[in-house]
PDB file of C-alpha atoms in Angstrom:
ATOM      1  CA  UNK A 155      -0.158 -27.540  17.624  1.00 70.00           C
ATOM      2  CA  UNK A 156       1.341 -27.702  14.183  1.00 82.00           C
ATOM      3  CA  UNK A 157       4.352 -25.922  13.745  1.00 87.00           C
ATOM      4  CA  UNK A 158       4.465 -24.186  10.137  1.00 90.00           C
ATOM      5  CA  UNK A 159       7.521 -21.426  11.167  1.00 94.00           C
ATOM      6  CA  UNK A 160       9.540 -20.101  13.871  1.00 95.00           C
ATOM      7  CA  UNK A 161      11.562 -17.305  14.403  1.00 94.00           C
ATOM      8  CA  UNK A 162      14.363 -17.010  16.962  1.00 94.00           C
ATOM      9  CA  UNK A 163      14.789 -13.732  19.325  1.00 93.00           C
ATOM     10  CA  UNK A 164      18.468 -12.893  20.082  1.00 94.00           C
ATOM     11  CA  UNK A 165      17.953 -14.344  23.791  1.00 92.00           C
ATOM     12  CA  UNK A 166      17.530 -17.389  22.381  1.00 94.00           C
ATOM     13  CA  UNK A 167      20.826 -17.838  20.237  1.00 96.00           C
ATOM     14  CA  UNK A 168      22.623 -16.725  23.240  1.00 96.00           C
ATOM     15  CA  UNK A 169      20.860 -18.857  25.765  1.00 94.00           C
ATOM     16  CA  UNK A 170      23.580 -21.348  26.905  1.00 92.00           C
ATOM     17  CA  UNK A 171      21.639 -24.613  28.156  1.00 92.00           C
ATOM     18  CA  UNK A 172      21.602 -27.195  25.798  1.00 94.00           C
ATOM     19  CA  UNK A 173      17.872 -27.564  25.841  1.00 94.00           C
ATOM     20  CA  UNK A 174      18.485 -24.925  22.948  1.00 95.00           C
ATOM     21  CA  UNK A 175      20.930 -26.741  21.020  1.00 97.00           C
ATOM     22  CA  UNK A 176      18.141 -30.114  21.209  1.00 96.00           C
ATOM     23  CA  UNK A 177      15.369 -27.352  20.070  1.00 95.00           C
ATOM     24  CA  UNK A 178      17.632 -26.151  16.403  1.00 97.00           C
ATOM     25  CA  UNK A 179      18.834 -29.847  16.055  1.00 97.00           C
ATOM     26  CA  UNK A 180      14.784 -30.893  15.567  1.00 96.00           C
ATOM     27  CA  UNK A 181      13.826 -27.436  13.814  1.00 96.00           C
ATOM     28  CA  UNK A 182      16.433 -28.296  10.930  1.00 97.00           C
ATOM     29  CA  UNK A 183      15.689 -32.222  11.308  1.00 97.00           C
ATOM     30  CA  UNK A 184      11.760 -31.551  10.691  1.00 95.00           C
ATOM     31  CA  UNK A 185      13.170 -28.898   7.661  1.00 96.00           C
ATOM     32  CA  UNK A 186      10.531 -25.923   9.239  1.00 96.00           C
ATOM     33  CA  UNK A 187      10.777 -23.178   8.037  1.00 96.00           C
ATOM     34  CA  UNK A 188      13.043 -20.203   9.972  1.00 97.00           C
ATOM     35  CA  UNK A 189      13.321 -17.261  10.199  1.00 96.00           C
ATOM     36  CA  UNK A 190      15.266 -14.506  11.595  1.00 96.00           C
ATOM     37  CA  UNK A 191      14.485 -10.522  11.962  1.00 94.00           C
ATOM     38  CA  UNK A 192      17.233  -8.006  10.785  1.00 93.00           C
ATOM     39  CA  UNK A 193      16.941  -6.244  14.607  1.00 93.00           C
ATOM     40  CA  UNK A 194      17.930  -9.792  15.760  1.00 95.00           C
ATOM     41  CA  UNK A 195      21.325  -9.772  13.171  1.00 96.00           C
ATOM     42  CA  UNK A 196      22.015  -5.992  14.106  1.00 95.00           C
ATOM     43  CA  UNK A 197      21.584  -7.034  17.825  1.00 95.00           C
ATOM     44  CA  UNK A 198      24.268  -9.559  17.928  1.00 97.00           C
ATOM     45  CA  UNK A 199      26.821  -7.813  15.451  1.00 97.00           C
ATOM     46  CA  UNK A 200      26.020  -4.993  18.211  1.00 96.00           C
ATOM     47  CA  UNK A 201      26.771  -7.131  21.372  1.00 97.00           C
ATOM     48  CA  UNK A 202      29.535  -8.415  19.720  1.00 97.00           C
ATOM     49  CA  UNK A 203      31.399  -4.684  18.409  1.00 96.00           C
ATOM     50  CA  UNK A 204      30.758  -3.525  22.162  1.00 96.00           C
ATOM     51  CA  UNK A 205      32.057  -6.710  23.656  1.00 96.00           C
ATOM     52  CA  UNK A 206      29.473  -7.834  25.706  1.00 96.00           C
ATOM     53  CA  UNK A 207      29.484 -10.864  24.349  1.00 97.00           C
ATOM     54  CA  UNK A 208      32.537 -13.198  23.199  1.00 97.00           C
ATOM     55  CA  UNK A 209      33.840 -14.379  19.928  1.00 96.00           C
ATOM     56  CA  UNK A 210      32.799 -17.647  21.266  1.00 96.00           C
ATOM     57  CA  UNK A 211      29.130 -16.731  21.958  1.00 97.00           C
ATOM     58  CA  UNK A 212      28.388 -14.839  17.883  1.00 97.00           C
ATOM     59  CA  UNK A 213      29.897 -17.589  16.550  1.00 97.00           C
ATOM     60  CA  UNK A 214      27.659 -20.437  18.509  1.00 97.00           C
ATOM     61  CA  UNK A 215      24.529 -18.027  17.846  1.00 97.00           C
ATOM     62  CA  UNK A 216      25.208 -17.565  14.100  1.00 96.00           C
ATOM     63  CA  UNK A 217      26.054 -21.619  13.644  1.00 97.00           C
ATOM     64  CA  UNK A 218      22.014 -22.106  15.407  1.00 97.00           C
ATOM     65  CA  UNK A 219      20.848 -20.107  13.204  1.00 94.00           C
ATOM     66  CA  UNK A 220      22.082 -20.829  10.009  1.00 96.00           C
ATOM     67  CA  UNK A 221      21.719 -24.535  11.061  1.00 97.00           C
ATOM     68  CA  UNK A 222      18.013 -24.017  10.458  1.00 97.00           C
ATOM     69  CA  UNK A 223      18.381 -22.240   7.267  1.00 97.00           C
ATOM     70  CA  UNK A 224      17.092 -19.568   9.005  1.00 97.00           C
ATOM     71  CA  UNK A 225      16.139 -16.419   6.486  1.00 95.00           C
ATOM     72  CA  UNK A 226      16.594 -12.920   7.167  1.00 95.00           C
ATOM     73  CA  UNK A 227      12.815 -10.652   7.536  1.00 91.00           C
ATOM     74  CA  UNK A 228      11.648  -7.534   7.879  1.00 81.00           C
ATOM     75  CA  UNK A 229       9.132  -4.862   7.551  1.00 73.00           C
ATOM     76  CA  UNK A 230       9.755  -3.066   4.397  1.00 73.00           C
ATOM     77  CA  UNK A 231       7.100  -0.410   4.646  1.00 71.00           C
ATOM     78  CA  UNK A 232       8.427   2.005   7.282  1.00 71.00           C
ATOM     79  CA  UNK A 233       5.229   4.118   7.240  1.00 70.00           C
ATOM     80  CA  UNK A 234       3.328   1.153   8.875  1.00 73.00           C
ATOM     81  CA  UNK A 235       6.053  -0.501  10.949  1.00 76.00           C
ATOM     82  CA  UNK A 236       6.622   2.960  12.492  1.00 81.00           C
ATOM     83  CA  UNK A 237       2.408   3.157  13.214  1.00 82.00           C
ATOM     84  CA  UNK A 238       2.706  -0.755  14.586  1.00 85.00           C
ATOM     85  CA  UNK A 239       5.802  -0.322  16.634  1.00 85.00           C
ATOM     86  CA  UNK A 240       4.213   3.105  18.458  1.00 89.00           C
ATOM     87  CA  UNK A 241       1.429   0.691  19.255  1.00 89.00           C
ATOM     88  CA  UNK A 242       3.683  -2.142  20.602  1.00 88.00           C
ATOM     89  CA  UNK A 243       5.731   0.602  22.330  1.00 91.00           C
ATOM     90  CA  UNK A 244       2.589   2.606  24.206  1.00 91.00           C
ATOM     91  CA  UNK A 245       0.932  -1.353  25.075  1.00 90.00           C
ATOM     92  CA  UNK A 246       4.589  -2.460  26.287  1.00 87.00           C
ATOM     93  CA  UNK A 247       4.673   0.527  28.611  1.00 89.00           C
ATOM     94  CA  UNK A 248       1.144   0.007  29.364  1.00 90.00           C
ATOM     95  CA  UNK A 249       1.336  -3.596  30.679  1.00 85.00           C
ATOM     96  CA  UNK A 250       4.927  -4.115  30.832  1.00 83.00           C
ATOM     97  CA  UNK A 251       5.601  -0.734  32.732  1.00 85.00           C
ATOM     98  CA  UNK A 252       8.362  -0.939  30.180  1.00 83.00           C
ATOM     99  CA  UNK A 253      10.489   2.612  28.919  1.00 87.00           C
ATOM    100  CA  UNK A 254      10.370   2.457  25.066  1.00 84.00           C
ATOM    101  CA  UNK A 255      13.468   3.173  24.787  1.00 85.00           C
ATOM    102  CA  UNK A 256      14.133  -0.002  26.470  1.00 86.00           C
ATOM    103  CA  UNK A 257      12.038  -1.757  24.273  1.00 87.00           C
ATOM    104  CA  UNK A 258      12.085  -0.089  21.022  1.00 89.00           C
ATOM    105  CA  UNK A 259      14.123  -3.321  19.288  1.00 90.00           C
ATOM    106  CA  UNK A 260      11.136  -5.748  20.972  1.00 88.00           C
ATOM    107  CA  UNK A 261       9.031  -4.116  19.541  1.00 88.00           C
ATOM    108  CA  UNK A 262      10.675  -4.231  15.997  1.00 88.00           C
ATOM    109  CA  UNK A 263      11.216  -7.642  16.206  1.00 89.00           C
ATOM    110  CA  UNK A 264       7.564  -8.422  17.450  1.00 88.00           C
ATOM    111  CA  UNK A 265       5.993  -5.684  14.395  1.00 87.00           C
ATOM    112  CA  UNK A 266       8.015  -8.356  11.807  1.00 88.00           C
ATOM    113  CA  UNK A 267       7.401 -11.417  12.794  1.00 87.00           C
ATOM    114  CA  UNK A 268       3.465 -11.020  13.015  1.00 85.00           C
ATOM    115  CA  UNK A 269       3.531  -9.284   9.962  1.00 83.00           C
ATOM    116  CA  UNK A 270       5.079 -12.154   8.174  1.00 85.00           C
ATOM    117  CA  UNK A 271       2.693 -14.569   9.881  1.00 84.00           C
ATOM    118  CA  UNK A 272       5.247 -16.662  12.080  1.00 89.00           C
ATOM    119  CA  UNK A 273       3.772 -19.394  14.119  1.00 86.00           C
ATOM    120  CA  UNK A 274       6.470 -19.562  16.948  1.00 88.00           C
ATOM    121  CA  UNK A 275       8.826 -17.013  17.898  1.00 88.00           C
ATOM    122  CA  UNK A 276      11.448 -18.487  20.486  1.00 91.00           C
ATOM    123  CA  UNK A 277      13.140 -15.802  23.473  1.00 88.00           C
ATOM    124  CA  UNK A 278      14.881 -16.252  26.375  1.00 86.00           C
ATOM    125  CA  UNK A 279      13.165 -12.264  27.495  1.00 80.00           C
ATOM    126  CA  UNK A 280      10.366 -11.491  29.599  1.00 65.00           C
ATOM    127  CA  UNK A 281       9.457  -9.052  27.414  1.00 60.00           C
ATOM    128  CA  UNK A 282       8.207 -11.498  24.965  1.00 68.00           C
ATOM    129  CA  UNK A 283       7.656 -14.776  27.332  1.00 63.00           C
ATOM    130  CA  UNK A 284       5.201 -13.278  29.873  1.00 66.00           C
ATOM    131  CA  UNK A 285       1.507 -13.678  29.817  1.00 71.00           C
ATOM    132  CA  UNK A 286       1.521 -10.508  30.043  1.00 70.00           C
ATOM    133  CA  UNK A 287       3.091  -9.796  25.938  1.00 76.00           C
ATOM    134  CA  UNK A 288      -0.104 -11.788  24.740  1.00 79.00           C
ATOM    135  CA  UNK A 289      -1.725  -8.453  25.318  1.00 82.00           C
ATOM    136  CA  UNK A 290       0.554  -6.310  23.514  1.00 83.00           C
ATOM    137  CA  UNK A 291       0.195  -9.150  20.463  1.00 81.00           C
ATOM    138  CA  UNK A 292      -3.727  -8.071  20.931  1.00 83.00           C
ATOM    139  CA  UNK A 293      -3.078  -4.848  20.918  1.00 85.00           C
ATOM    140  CA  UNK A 294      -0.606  -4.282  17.870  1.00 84.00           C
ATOM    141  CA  UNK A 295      -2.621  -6.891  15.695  1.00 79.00           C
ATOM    142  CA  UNK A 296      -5.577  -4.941  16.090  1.00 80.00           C
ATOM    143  CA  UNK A 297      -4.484  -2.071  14.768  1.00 79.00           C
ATOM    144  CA  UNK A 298      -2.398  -4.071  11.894  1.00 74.00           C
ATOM    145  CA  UNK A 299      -5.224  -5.776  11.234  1.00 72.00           C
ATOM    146  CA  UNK A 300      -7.256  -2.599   9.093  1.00 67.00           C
ATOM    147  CA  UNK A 301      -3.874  -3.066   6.445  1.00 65.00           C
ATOM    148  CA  UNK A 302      -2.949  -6.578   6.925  1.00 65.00           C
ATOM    149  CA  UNK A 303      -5.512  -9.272   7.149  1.00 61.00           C
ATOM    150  CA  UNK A 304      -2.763 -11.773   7.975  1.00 58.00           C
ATOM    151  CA  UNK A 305      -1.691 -10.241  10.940  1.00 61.00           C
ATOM    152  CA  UNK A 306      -5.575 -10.420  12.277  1.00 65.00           C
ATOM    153  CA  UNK A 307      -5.759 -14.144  11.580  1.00 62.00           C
ATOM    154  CA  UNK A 308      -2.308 -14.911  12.709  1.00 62.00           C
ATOM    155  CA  UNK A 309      -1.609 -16.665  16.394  1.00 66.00           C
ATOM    156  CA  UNK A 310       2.251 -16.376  16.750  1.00 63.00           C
ATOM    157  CA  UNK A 311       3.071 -18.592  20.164  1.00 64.00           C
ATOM    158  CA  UNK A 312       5.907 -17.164  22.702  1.00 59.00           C
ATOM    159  CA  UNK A 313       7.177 -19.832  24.819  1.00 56.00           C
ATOM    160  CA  UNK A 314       9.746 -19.643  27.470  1.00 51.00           C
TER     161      UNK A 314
END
């Protein structure tokens, strides 16, 4: 599989095996190109405000990320983010048995990277390594994919 851009979930800045720091070091050596969602920025300012995570641990997240070059995405129209994250939401609950208010920033984070066509989107969470999220992907792409062709065409890869 070709690799043409990845994205990184907040679980995956944080995760502290080294296996991650080997994964950035080849994602910046190979120059592909990164990407990171706004939800994942707010998330770790967030953990970091409420203290559940150190200095320590923003600081080693933020230096992965901006070691790729990583750039900052989102959805900009609200109207359809808002109709592609109830989707996400209702299939999350559906086959996750997930509470959306549980997974309300997944599903943020999942609505922008397909809609900016990224090819791999690295997490340490279940909610976006099981099998099981392939069918949420299914789900919210098929009802992206009346407005964006790209998202109907895309394959975005979750690996854990």
């Amino acid at each position: 599989m070709q690799v043409r851009s990845v994205s990184f979930d907040t679980s995956f800045l944080l995760h502290f095996k080294p296996a991650v720091d080997s994964v950035i070091k080849i994602i910046a050596h190979d120059e592909i190109p990164s990407f990171i969602t706004s939800t994942v920025v707010s998330e770790l300012e967030q953990l970091k405000v409420h203290g559940r995570i150190s200095e320590y641990d923003y600081k080693k997240a933020l230096k992965r990320w901006r070691k790729t070059k990583a750039v900052i995405i989102d959805f900009k129209n609200r109207l359809l983010s808002d109709t592609f994250g109830k989707q996400c939401l209702k299939s999350m609950e559906e086959h996750h048995g997930a509470n959306s208010k549980h997974v309300a920033n997944d599903c943020n984070i999942l609505v922008s990277t397909l809609k900016n066509g990224i090819d791999l989107f690295l997490s340490e969470d279940y909610h976006f390594t099981s099998k099981i999220t392939k069918k949420v992907i299914k789900d919210v792409k098929s009802v992206a994919c009346q407005e964006f062709h790209q998202m109907c065409d895309s394959t975005l890869y979750n690996i854990d």
